[in-house]
Amino acid sequence: GLIGGSIALEIKKQKLAHQVVGYNRSKKGREIALRRGGCDQVYSDPREAVRGADLVVLAIPVLKIPALAQQIGKALQPGTIVTDVGSTKENLVRKIHKIFPSEVIYIGGHPIAGTEQSGMEAAQLELFEDRWWIFTPIRSDAKTKNGIRKLKILVENLGAKFVQMSPQEHDHALAAISHLPHMIAFSLVDAVLKEKGGKFLKVSGRSFKDFTRVASSSGEMWGDICLDNRSALLKMMDHFEVSFQTLKKLVSQGDHRKLENFFYNISSVRKKLS
Amino acid sequence: GLIGGSIALEIKKQKLAHQVVGYNRSKKGREIALRRGGCDQVYSDPREAVRGADLVVLAIPVLKIPALAQQIGKALQPGTIVTDVGSTKENLVRKIHKIFPSEVIYIGGHPIAGTEQSGMEAAQLELFEDRWWIFTPIRSDAKTKNGIRKLKILVENLGAKFVQMSPQEHDHALAAISHLPHMIAFSLVDAVLKEKGGKFLKVSGRSFKDFTRVASSSGEMWGDICLDNRSALLKMMDHFEVSFQTLKKLVSQGDHRKLENFFYNISSVRKKLS
């Protein structure tokens, strides 16, 4: 899809690997991968795709990764580095470590990149430029450390900024900076549709469109993320509700000084993010 | 400031007026206006600035417009077209019509443009390119129609898309597509700060920054808007709360099919906005 395809295109373009081999369950996906030049070969059987590989990147929706890991486990050669790009990490990393033979070096990963589009057709060069790429290893043996070192070099070559944290910290961070904003964007579009059937969408400008762009993301993927990161997400949704209700109360009271202070304090923090 | 300065720069650049005269209460503002070439003259007294003008644009924070209108009312020559760029219209338009002599042709206006920045220093060319510029006339006599026609030509020359609606409809539309999203962005930053003192802001990516950029806007301006459009804004905030609570309930129930449907229905609408 978008992420796996973009990784492949960039690796091929920069000649970072001798060979890039793809797997896609759909014939159309396989054809696009070859046509766009992201892969040297593409297989419909993931076991064939991973045979002899030094590095395997599992780039499919997060809830489907364990089943794929199960399929390829025995086809991986000892010492292969495996990572994934799943949007949530805590449950996944625990499951994957149980599935893979111990000679496989698995290190969970997540590039904070992507667009509201999906599919190999949307794959693009420079998708990872200046984006965070989080890795969530839970082992600290020499082989894992070596694997992390190699992945760091790879993603920095792809233009990304490497960062390492625990799977739990990853999920809490993503609930805050990504999953909550997505829930908000979906809710905002829903709220505007509630008022006169959404007629005001007609005059929406660039800022409203930018603000709600993520609300055109895949329903399936967001269903997965909500289930897989439910507790961290609900915690952040609770925080947000408290903040929003506080503000609503200030608007309702109509005290200009209090409103101005509320906005001023937040904008001071936000400005520092540039 | 940003809006008035950008209008002036664009009018001068395109030679749409014989003369552009500015008013700014601060010495620094007046100096910048002259240095950047937006104005031929700049005055500290608004009565001097409007003397002999064919068109006057009141580009100051919305709650300050009535006092300025009071000051300049008697200095305007009969037949002068006056518009403003205030973010809310219903209260304002009613007040202004009571202030100006009947020979003045006042037509409320609002360009849906702007950035999170403010001040004459931030003024820029092409700020209005492809943006809506809403006009909210409440009279329909020949002079007003002629004024609207002239304003339409002007703003289209500035690159904007002209649209006309009632002051009330303007305020409801803006509550939906602008004021509510701003309240949400401020609340989101506040919510993320509630979790571990905002440490997750560190890994925030481009999408979080885009999403919350408006939360670095001026506290004073947003205090004004909240007060002046309170009832329409509170209605939209209520709608949003209902939508957000519905989604939170779905996340909490953990029913993938229902979540996916919720997201799918919204994303189908959102995609049409492009």
PDB file of N, CA and C in Angstrom, chain B residues 3 15 22 26 32 49 55 71 86 121 127 136 138 140 150 167 169 175 178 209 227 261 271:
ATOM      1  N   ILE B   3      -5.013  42.051   7.526  1.00  0.00           N
ATOM      2  CA  ILE B   3      -6.027  42.100   6.467  1.00  0.00           C
ATOM      3  C   ILE B   3      -6.002  43.448   5.745  1.00  0.00           C
ATOM      4  N   LYS B  15      -2.588  48.699  -9.041  1.00  0.00           N
ATOM      5  CA  LYS B  15      -3.040  50.049  -9.405  1.00  0.00           C
ATOM      6  C   LYS B  15      -4.560  50.128  -9.547  1.00  0.00           C
ATOM      7  N   GLY B  22      -4.045  55.328   4.520  1.00  0.00           N
ATOM      8  CA  GLY B  22      -4.207  54.454   5.677  1.00  0.00           C
ATOM      9  C   GLY B  22      -4.451  55.206   6.968  1.00  0.00           C
ATOM     10  N   SER B  26      -1.091  53.332  15.875  1.00  0.00           N
ATOM     11  CA  SER B  26       0.285  53.280  16.389  1.00  0.00           C
ATOM     12  C   SER B  26       1.285  53.837  15.376  1.00  0.00           C
ATOM     13  N   ILE B  32       5.409  51.173   9.190  1.00  0.00           N
ATOM     14  CA  ILE B  32       5.489  49.937   8.390  1.00  0.00           C
ATOM     15  C   ILE B  32       4.636  50.065   7.123  1.00  0.00           C
ATOM     16  N   ALA B  49      -8.002  60.419   7.445  1.00  0.00           N
ATOM     17  CA  ALA B  49      -7.751  59.331   6.492  1.00  0.00           C
ATOM     18  C   ALA B  49      -8.921  59.138   5.533  1.00  0.00           C
ATOM     19  N   LEU B  55     -14.014  54.834  -1.259  1.00  0.00           N
ATOM     20  CA  LEU B  55     -14.220  53.546  -0.594  1.00  0.00           C
ATOM     21  C   LEU B  55     -13.434  53.542   0.709  1.00  0.00           C
ATOM     22  N   GLN B  71     -16.500  57.741  15.075  1.00  0.00           N
ATOM     23  CA  GLN B  71     -15.510  58.805  14.856  1.00  0.00           C
ATOM     24  C   GLN B  71     -15.544  59.370  13.444  1.00  0.00           C
ATOM     25  N   GLY B  86     -14.789  42.581   9.557  1.00  0.00           N
ATOM     26  CA  GLY B  86     -15.020  41.964  10.863  1.00  0.00           C
ATOM     27  C   GLY B  86     -15.469  40.506  10.758  1.00  0.00           C
ATOM     28  N   GLU B 121       2.956  43.962   9.700  1.00  0.00           N
ATOM     29  CA  GLU B 121       4.206  43.285   9.347  1.00  0.00           C
ATOM     30  C   GLU B 121       3.926  41.980   8.584  1.00  0.00           C
ATOM     31  N   LEU B 127      -2.979  37.109  -0.415  1.00  0.00           N
ATOM     32  CA  LEU B 127      -3.637  36.549   0.776  1.00  0.00           C
ATOM     33  C   LEU B 127      -5.067  36.095   0.463  1.00  0.00           C
ATOM     34  N   THR B 136     -22.520  41.100   3.304  1.00  0.00           N
ATOM     35  CA  THR B 136     -23.795  40.915   4.007  1.00  0.00           C
ATOM     36  C   THR B 136     -24.628  42.183   4.000  1.00  0.00           C
ATOM     37  N   ILE B 138     -27.873  44.603   3.960  1.00  0.00           N
ATOM     38  CA  ILE B 138     -29.240  44.411   4.454  1.00  0.00           C
ATOM     39  C   ILE B 138     -30.206  45.383   3.774  1.00  0.00           C
ATOM     40  N   SER B 140     -31.539  47.005  -0.109  1.00  0.00           N
ATOM     41  CA  SER B 140     -31.545  46.543  -1.500  1.00  0.00           C
ATOM     42  C   SER B 140     -31.898  47.672  -2.456  1.00  0.00           C
ATOM     43  N   LYS B 150     -19.598  47.159  -7.236  1.00  0.00           N
ATOM     44  CA  LYS B 150     -18.218  47.656  -7.203  1.00  0.00           C
ATOM     45  C   LYS B 150     -17.325  46.812  -6.279  1.00  0.00           C
ATOM     46  N   PRO B 167     -26.522  38.724   7.188  1.00  0.00           N
ATOM     47  CA  PRO B 167     -25.597  38.732   8.336  1.00  0.00           C
ATOM     48  C   PRO B 167     -25.798  37.509   9.232  1.00  0.00           C
ATOM     49  N   GLU B 169     -27.002  34.505   8.396  1.00  0.00           N
ATOM     50  CA  GLU B 169     -26.499  33.297   7.752  1.00  0.00           C
ATOM     51  C   GLU B 169     -24.968  33.263   7.803  1.00  0.00           C
ATOM     52  N   ALA B 175     -19.693  30.149  12.388  1.00  0.00           N
ATOM     53  CA  ALA B 175     -19.654  29.361  13.627  1.00  0.00           C
ATOM     54  C   ALA B 175     -19.305  27.918  13.282  1.00  0.00           C
ATOM     55  N   SER B 178     -15.563  27.882  10.933  1.00  0.00           N
ATOM     56  CA  SER B 178     -14.368  28.561  11.429  1.00  0.00           C
ATOM     57  C   SER B 178     -14.310  28.649  12.954  1.00  0.00           C
ATOM     58  N   LYS B 209       0.678  19.616  13.824  1.00  0.00           N
ATOM     59  CA  LYS B 209       0.979  21.049  13.748  1.00  0.00           C
ATOM     60  C   LYS B 209      -0.013  21.771  12.836  1.00  0.00           C
ATOM     61  N   LEU B 227     -17.661  36.254  22.024  1.00  0.00           N
ATOM     62  CA  LEU B 227     -18.725  37.069  22.610  1.00  0.00           C
ATOM     63  C   LEU B 227     -19.731  37.503  21.558  1.00  0.00           C
ATOM     64  N   ASN B 261     -18.367   1.940  10.090  1.00  0.00           N
ATOM     65  CA  ASN B 261     -19.492   2.614   9.432  1.00  0.00           C
ATOM     66  C   ASN B 261     -19.515   4.104   9.739  1.00  0.00           C
ATOM     67  N   LYS B 271     -14.695  13.584   1.584  1.00  0.00           N
ATOM     68  CA  LYS B 271     -13.943  13.440   0.321  1.00  0.00           C
ATOM     69  C   LYS B 271     -14.491  14.351  -0.773  1.00  0.00           C
TER      70      LYS B 271
END
